[in-house]
GROMACS .gro file of C-alpha atoms in nm:
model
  450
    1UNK     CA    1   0.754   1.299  -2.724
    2UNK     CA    2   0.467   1.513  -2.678
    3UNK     CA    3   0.500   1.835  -2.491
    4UNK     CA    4   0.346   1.869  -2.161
    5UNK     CA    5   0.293   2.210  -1.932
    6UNK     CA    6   0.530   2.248  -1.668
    7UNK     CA    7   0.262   2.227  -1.424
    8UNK     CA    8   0.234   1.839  -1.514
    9UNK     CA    9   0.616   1.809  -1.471
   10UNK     CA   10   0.592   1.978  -1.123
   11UNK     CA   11   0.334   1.687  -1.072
   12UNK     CA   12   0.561   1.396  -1.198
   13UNK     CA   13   0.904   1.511  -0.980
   14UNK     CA   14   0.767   1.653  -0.662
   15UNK     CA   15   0.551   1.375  -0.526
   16UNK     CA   16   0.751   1.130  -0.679
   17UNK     CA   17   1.091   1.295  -0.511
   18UNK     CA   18   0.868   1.309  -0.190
   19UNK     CA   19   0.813   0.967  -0.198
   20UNK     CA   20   1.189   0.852  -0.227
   21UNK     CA   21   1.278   1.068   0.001
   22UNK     CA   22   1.034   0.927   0.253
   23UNK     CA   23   1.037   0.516   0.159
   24UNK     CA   24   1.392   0.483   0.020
   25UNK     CA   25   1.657   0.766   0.153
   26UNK     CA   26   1.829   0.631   0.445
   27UNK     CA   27   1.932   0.890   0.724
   28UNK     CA   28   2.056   0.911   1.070
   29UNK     CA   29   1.801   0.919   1.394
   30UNK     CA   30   1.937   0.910   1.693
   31UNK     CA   31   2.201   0.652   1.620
   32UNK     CA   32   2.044   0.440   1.360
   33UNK     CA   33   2.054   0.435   0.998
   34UNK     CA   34   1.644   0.436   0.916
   35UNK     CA   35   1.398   0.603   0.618
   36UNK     CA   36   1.199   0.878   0.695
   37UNK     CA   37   0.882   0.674   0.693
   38UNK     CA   38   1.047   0.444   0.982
   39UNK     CA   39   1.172   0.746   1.215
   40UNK     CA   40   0.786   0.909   1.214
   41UNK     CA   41   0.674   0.584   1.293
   42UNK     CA   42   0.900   0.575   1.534
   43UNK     CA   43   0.823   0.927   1.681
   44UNK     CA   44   0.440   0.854   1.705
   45UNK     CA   45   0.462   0.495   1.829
   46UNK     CA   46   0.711   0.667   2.097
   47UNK     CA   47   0.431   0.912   2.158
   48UNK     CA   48   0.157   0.705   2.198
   49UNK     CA   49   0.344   0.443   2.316
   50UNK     CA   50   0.094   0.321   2.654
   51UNK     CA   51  -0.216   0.324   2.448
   52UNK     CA   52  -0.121   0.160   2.201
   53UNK     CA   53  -0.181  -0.153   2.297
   54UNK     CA   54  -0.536  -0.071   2.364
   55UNK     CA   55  -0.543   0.054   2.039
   56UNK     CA   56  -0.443  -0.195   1.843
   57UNK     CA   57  -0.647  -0.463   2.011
   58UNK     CA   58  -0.992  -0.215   1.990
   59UNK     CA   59  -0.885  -0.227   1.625
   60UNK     CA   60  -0.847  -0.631   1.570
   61UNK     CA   61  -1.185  -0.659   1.788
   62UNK     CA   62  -1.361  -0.417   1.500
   63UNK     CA   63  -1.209  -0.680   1.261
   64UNK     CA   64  -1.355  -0.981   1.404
   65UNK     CA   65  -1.696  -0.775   1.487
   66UNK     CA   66  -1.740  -0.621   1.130
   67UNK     CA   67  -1.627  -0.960   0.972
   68UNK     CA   68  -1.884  -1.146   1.177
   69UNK     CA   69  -2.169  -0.911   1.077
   70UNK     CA   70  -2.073  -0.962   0.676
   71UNK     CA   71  -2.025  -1.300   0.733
   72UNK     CA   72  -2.363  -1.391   0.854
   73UNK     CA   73  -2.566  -1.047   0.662
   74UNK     CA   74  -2.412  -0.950   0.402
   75UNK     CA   75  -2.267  -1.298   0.186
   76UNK     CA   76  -2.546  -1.170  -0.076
   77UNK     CA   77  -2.416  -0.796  -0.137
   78UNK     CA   78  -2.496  -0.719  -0.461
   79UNK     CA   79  -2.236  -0.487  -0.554
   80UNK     CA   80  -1.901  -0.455  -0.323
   81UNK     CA   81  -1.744  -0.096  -0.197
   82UNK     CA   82  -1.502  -0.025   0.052
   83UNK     CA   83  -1.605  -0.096   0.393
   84UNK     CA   84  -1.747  -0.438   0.256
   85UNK     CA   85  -1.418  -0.508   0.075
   86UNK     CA   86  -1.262  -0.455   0.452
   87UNK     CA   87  -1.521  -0.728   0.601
   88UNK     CA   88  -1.643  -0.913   0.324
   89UNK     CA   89  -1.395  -1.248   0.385
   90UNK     CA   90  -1.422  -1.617   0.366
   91UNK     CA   91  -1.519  -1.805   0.692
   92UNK     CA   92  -1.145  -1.908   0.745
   93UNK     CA   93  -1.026  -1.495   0.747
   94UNK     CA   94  -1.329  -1.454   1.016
   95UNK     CA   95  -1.168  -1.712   1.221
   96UNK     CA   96  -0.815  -1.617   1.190
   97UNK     CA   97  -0.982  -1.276   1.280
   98UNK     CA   98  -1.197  -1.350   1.604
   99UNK     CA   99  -0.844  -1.596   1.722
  100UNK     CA  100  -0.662  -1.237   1.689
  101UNK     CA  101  -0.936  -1.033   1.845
  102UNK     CA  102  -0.913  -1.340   2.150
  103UNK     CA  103  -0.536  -1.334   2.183
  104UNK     CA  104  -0.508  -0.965   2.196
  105UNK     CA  105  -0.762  -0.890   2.469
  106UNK     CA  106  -0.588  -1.194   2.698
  107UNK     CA  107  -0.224  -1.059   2.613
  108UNK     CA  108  -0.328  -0.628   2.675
  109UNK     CA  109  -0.516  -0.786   3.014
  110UNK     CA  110  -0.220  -1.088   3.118
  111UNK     CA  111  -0.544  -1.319   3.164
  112UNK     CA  112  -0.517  -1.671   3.071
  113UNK     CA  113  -0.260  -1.902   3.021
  114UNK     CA  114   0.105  -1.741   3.086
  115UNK     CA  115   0.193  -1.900   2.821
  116UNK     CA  116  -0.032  -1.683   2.570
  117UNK     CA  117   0.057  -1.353   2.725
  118UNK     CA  118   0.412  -1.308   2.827
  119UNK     CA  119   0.751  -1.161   2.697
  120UNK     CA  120   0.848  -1.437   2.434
  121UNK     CA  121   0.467  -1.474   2.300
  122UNK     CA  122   0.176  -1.255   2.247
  123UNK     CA  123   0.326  -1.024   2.467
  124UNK     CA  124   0.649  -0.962   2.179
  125UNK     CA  125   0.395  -0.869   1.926
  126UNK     CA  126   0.181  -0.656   2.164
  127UNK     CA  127   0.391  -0.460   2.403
  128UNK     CA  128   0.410  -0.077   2.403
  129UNK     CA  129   0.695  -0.149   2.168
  130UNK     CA  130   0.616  -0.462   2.025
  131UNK     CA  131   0.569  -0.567   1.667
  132UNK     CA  132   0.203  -0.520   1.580
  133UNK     CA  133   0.187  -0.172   1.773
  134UNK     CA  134   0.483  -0.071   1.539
  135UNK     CA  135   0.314  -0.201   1.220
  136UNK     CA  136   0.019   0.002   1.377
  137UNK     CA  137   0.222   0.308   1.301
  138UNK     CA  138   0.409   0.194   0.985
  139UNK     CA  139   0.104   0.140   0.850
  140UNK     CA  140  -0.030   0.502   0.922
  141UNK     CA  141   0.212   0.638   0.776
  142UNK     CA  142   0.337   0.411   0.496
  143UNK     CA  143  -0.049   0.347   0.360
  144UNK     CA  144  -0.130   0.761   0.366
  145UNK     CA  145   0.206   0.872   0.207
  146UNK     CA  146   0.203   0.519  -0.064
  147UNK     CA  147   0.024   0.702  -0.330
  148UNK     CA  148   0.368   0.915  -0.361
  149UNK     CA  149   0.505   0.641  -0.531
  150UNK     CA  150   0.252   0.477  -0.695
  151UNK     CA  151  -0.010   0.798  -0.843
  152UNK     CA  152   0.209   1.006  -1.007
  153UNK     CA  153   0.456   0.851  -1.258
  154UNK     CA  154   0.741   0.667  -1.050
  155UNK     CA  155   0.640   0.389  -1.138
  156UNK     CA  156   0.613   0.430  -1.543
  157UNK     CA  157   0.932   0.615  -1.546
  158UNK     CA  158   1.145   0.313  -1.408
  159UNK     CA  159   0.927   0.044  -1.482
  160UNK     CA  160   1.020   0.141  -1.824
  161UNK     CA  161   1.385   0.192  -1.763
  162UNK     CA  162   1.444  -0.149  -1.610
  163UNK     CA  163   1.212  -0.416  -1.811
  164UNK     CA  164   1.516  -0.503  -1.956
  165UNK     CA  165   1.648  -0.629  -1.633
  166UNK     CA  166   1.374  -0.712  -1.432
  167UNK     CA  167   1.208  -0.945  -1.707
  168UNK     CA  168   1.532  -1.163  -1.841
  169UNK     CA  169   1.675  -1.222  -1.474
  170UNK     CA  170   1.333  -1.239  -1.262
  171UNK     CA  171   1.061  -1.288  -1.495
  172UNK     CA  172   0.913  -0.960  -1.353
  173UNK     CA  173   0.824  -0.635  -1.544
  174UNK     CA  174   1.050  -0.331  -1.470
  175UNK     CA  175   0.782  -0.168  -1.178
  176UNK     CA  176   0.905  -0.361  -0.963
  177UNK     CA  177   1.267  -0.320  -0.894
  178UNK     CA  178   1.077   0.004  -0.716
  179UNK     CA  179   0.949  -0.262  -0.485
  180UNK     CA  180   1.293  -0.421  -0.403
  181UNK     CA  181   1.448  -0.073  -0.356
  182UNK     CA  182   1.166   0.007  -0.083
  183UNK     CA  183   1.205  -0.327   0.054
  184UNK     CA  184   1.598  -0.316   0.079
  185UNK     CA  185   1.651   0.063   0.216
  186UNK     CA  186   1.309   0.063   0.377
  187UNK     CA  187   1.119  -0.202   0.491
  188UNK     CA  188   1.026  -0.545   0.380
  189UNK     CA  189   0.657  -0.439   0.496
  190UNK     CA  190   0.611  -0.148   0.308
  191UNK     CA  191   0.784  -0.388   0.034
  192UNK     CA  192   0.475  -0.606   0.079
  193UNK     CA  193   0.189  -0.346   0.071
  194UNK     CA  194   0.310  -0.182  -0.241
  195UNK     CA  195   0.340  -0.502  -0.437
  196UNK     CA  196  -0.028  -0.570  -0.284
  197UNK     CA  197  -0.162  -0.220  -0.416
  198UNK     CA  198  -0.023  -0.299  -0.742
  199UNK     CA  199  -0.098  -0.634  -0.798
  200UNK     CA  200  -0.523  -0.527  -0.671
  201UNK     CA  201  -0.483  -0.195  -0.928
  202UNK     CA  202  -0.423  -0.440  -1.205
  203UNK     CA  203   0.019  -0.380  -1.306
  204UNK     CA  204   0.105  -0.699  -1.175
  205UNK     CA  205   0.026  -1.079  -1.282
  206UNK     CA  206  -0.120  -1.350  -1.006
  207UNK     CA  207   0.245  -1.502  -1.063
  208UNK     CA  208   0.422  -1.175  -1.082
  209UNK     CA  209   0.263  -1.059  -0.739
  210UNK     CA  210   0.341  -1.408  -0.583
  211UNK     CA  211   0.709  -1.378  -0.692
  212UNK     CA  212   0.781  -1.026  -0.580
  213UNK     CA  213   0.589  -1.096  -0.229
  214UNK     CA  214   0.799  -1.368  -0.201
  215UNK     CA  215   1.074  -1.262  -0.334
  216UNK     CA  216   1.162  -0.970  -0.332
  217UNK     CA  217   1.020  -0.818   0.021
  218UNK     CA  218   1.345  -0.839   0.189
  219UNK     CA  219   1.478  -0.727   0.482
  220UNK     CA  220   1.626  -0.370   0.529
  221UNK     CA  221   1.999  -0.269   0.618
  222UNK     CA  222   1.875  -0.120   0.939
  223UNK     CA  223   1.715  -0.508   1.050
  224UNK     CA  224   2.030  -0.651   0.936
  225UNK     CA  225   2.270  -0.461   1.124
  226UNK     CA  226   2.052  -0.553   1.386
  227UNK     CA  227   2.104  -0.890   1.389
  228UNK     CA  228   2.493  -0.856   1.319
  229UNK     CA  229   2.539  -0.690   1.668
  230UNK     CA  230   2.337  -0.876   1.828
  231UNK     CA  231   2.580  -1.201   1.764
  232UNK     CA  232   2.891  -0.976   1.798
  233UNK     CA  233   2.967  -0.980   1.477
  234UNK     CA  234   2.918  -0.579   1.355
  235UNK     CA  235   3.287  -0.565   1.216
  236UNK     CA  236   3.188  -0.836   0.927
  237UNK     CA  237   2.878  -0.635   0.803
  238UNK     CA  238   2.992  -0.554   0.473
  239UNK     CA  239   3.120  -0.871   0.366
  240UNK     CA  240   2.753  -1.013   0.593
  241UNK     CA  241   2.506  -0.787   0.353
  242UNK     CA  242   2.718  -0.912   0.030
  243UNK     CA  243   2.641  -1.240   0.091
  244UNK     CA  244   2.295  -1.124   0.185
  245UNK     CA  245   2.281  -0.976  -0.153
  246UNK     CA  246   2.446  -1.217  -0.377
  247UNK     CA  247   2.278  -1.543  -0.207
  248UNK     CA  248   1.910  -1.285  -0.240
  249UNK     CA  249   1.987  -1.249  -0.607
  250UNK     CA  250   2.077  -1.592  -0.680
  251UNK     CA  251   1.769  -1.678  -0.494
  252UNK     CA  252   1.532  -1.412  -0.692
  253UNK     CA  253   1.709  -1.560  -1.007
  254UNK     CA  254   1.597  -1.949  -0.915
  255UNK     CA  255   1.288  -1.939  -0.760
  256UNK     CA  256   1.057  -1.775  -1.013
  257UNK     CA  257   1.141  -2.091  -1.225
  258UNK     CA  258   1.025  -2.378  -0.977
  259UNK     CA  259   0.763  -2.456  -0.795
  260UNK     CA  260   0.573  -2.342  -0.599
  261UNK     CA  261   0.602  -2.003  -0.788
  262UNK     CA  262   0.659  -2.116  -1.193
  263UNK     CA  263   0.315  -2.310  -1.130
  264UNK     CA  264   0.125  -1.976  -1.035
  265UNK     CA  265  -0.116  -1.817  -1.335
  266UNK     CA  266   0.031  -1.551  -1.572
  267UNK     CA  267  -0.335  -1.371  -1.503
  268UNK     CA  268  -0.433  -1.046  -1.416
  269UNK     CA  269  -0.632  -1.022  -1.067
  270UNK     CA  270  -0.938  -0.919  -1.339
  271UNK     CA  271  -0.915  -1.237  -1.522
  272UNK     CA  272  -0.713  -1.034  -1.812
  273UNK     CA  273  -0.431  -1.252  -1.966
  274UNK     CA  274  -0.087  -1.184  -2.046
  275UNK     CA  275  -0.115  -1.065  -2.426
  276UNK     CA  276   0.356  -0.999  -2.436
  277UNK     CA  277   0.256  -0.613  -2.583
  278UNK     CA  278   0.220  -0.457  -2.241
  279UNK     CA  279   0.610  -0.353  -2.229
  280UNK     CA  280   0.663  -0.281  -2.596
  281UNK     CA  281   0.814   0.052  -2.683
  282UNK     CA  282   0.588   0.214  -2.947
  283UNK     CA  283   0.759   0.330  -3.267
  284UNK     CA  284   0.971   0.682  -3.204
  285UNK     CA  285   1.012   0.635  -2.850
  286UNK     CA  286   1.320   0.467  -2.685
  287UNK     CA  287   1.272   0.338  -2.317
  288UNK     CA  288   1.396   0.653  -2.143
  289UNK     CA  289   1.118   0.878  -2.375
  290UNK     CA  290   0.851   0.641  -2.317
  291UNK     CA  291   0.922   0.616  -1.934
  292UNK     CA  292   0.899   0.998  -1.904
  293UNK     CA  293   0.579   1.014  -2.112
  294UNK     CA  294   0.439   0.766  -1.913
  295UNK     CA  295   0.533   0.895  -1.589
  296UNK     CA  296   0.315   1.234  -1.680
  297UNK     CA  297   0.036   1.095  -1.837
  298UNK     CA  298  -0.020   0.886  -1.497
  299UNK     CA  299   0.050   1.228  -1.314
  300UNK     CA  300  -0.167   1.383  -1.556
  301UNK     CA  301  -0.433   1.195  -1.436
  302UNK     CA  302  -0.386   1.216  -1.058
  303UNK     CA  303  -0.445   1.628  -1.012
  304UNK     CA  304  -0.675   1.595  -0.710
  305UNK     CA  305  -0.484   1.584  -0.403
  306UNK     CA  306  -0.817   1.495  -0.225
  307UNK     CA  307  -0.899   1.165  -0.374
  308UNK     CA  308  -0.532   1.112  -0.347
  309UNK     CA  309  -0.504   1.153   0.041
  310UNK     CA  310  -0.859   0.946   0.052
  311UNK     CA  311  -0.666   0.680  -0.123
  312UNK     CA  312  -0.382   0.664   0.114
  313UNK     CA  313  -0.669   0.650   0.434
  314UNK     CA  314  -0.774   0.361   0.232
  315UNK     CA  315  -0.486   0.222   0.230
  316UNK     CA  316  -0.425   0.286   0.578
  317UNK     CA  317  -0.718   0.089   0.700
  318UNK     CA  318  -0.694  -0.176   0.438
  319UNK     CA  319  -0.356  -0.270   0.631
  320UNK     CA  320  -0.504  -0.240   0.965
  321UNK     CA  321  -0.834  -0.450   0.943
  322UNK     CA  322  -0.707  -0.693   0.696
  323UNK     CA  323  -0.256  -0.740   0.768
  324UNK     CA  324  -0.265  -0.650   1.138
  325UNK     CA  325  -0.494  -0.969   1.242
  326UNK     CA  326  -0.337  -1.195   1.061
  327UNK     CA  327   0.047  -1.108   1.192
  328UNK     CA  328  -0.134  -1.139   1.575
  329UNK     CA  329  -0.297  -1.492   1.473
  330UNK     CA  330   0.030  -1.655   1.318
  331UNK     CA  331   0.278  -1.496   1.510
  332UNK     CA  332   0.129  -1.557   1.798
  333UNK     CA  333   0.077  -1.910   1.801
  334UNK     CA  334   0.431  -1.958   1.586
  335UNK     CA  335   0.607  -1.817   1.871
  336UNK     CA  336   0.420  -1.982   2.176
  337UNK     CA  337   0.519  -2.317   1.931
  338UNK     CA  338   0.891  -2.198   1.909
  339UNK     CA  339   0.897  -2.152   2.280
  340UNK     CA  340   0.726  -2.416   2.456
  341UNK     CA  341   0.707  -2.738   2.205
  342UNK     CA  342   0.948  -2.894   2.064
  343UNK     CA  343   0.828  -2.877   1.736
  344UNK     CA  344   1.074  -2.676   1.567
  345UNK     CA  345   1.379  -2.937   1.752
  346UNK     CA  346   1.216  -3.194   1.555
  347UNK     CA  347   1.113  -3.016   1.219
  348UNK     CA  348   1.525  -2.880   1.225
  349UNK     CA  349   1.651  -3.251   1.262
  350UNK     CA  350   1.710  -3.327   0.850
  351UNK     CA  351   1.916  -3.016   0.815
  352UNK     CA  352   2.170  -3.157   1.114
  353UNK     CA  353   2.337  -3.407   0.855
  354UNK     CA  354   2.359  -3.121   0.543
  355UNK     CA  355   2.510  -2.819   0.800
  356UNK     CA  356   2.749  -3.150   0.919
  357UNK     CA  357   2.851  -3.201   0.525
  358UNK     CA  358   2.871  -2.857   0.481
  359UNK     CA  359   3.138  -2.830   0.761
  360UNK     CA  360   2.933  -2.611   1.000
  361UNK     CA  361   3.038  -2.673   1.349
  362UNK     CA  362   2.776  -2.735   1.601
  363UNK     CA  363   2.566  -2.876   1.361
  364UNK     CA  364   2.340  -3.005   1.672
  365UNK     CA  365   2.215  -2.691   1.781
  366UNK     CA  366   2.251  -2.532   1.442
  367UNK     CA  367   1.991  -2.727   1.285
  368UNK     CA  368   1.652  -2.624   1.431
  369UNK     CA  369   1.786  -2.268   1.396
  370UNK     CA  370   1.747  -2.322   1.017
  371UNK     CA  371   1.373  -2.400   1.062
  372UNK     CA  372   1.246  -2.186   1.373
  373UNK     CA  373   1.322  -1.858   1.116
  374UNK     CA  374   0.974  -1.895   1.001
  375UNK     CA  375   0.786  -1.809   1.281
  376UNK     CA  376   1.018  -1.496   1.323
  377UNK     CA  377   1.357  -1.345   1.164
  378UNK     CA  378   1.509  -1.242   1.532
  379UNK     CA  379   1.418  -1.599   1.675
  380UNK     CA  380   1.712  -1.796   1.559
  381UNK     CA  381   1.991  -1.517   1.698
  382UNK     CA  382   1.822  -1.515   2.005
  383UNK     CA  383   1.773  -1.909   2.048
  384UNK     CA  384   2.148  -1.925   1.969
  385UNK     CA  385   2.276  -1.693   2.241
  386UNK     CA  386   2.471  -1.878   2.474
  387UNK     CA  387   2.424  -2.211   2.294
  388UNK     CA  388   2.668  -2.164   1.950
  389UNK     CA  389   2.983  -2.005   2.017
  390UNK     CA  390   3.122  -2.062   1.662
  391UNK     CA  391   3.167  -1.733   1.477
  392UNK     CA  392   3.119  -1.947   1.124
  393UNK     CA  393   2.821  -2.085   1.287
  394UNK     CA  394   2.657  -1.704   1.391
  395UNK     CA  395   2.745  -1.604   1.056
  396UNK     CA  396   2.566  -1.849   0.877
  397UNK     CA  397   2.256  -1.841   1.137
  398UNK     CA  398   2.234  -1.496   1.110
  399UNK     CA  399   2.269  -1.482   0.735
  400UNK     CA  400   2.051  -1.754   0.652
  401UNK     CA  401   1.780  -1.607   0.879
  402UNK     CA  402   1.821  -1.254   0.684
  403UNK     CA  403   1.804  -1.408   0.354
  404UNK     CA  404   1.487  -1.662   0.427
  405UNK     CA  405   1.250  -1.436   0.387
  406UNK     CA  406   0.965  -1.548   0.459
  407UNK     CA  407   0.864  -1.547   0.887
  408UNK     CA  408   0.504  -1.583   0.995
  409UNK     CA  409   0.513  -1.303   1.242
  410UNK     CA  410   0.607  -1.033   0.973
  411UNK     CA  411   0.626  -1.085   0.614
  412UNK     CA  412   0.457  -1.434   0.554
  413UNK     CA  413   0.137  -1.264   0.792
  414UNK     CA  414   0.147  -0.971   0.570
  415UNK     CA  415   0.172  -1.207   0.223
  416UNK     CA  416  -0.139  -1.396   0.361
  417UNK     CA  417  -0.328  -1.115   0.502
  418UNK     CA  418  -0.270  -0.968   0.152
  419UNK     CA  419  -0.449  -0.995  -0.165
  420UNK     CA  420  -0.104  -1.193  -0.342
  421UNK     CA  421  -0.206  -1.480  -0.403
  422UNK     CA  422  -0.013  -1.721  -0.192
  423UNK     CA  423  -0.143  -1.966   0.071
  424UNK     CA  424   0.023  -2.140   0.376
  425UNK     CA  425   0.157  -2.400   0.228
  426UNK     CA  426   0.347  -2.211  -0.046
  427UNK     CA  427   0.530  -2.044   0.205
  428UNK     CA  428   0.629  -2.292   0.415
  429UNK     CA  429   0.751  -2.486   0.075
  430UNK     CA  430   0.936  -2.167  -0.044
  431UNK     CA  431   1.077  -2.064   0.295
  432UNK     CA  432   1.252  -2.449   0.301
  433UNK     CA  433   1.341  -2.392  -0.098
  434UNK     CA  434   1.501  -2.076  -0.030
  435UNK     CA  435   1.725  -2.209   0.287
  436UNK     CA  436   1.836  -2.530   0.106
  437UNK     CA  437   1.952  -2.306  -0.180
  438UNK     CA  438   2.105  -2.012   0.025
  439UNK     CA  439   2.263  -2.291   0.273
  440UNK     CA  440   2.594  -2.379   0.010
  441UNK     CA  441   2.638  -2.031  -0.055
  442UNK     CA  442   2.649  -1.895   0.284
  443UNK     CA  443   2.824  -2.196   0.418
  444UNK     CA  444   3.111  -2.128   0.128
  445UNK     CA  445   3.168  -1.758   0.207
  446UNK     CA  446   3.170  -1.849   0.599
  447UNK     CA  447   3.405  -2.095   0.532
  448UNK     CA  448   3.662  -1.806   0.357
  449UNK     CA  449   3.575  -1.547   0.599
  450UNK     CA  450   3.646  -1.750   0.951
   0.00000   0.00000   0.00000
């Protein structure tokens, strides 16, 4: 291994420490059990708490505005930069954009329909402490400090380290079990934008994005022991995040290998194909050597702290203009669905027969609980409040909810807000994959545990 100054090993370990300490060290605020990155977005959101509404709703109408001006000036722009790149979307983006802009300024005003505005609708995603003002903040934060784990070596080092794991089990290269740590001590959002930055910086495939988006952007302890109390069930959380775990693994082993994700192209976002040399060791170096020289020849490269910090605004806005509308479009209208049609009642109908084979009582009233999930992760605990009294049913409800995945008024908002290159329907196919597969295996354990 070639020698390096100590000034380019400072570089390597201190941002890169920095940036596990912030995205992936769990510690105790006030109670709870949250990364760093969580708690200041916490403390700000807490501190700007009344205008943030405002805020975020000035922000989504600069999104529609700025994506209507490219959209009807700027389709010819010869050569793309950053403010473009913001704007510059397809005709469907504007729309989901202006239908954001809309439902924002009729929630943060209570005009309209009721039904648009109130507790269980727009009104969950865009109270003082609803979901897209704390994304607001996450996003600050998470998008300026993101460059910690992705500028100066992390990466290399345990991309390196864990090919040998990553590729065999998940068809993934070794980068990103840094994802799935973020995603499991952190957030599942965060989990998102990194494999986003990553994928648009050229280290993952189209399929490779796809399947850690999908796949591996799950949900954090803190969410999960969330959900446990909120059925009265907090004394079973160990043996409730095992199951989460094995069921996620068995799920991140399976789904790379079927469709809709085994169908995606092996491609580089630049058109580059997959050559099989990019995670070969080079002669002298084993994979611990190689990760470390990798690690400080990216860090090497990455000495301005300027360009850095402008990179983390970028991604900060990035999130904000192009996530942010998309979560207020889908979740929106997912939950005013959820709460006032029966849609979901009808959609969770096939799965009352399997939860009755599986020997899940109150299979009834179990069954659209498997389905309404996808328009948000709290939404089946709360719809089954008062209506299942089964502890083996709450178990598997609030299991199979944590280990779906994919909900429209988070993650599957963020995937398609994203660059990864997943539509609706591929989420909607893998979201039903995912709790046909994870049903048996919860259902088992329950069945042992109660």
């Amino acid at each position: 291994m070639k020698k390096h100054h100590l000034s380019t090993w400072l570089l390597f370990l201190l941002p890169s420490l920095l940036g596990v300490f912030l995205f992936m060290v769990p510690i105790s605020y006030q109670g709870a059990i949250k990364v760093p990155i969580a708690i200041l977005a916490d403390l700000l959101s807490g501190t700007i708490a009344p205008i943030m509404p405002w805020t975020a709703t000035i922000t989504l109408v600069v999104a529609a505005l700025g994506s209507l001006f490219y959209l009807f000036t700027q389709n010819d722009a010869k050569k793309p930069f950053f403010i473009s790149n913001l704007f510059a979307v397809t005709p469907f983006w504007v729309v989901i954009r202006v239908i954001a802009a809309v439902l924002a300024i009729l929630v943060v005003m209570e005009i309209g329909p009721e039904w648009i505005w109130n507790e269980n609708t727009g009104g969950l995603l865009l109270s003082e402490d609803g979901l897209v003002t704390l994304l607001f903040t996450i996003f600050l934060f998470a998008g300026l400090f993101l460059p910690l784990l992705l500028n100066f070596g992390l990466l290399e080092f345990f991309g390196t380290l864990m090919v040998k794991i990553m590729r065999p089990l998940f068809k993934l290269p070794g980068r990103s079990a840094i994802d799935a740590l973020t995603s499991w001590v952190g957030d599942g959002t965060i989990g998102v934008l990194l494999t986003s930055k990553q994928y648009e910086e050229g280290f993952y495939t189209k399929k490779e994005a796809a399947i850690v988006g999908t796949t591996f952007s799950v949900v954090s302890i803190t969410f999960s022991i969330t959900i446990l109390d909120y059925v009265g069930l907090s004394e079973y959380f160990l043996y409730f995040y095992g199951t989460v775990v094995l069921t996620g693994v068995i799920l991140a082993i399976i789904m790379p290998r079927i469709y809709p994700l085994a169908q995606k192209e092996d491609v580089y976002i630049n058109g580059k194909t997959v050559t099989g040399d990019e995670e070969k060791l080079p002669d002298g170096y084993n994979a611990f050597s190689f990760g470390v020289e990798s690690a400080l020849l990216k860090a090497d490269k990455n000495r301005s702290f300027s360009k850095t910090f402008i990179s983390g605004f970028k991604n900060v806005l990035d999130m904000w203009i192009g996530v942010i509308p998309v979560v207020m479009a889908f979740g929106t209208i997912a939950l005013i669905l959820a709460e006032y049609t029966s849609v979901f009642t009808i959609l969770g109908k096939p799965f009352e027969p399997i939860l009755s084979v599986l020997g899940i009582p109150e299979a009834a009233e179990a069954a659209q609980l498997m389905v309404v999930g996808f328009t948000d992760m709290f939404l089946p605990v709360i719809l089954a409040e008062g209506v299942i009294t089964s502890e083996l049913t709450l178990f598997v409800v609030a299991t199979i909810s944590v280990t779906q995945l994919i909900f429209m008024a988070e993650v599957g908002g963020l995937l398609l807000g994203s660059k990864i290159p997943v539509n609706f329907l591929d989420l909607i196919v893998i979201f039903l994959l995912r709790t046909l597969i994870a049903l048996p295996i919860v259902a088992g354990i329950a069945h042992l545990l109660f």
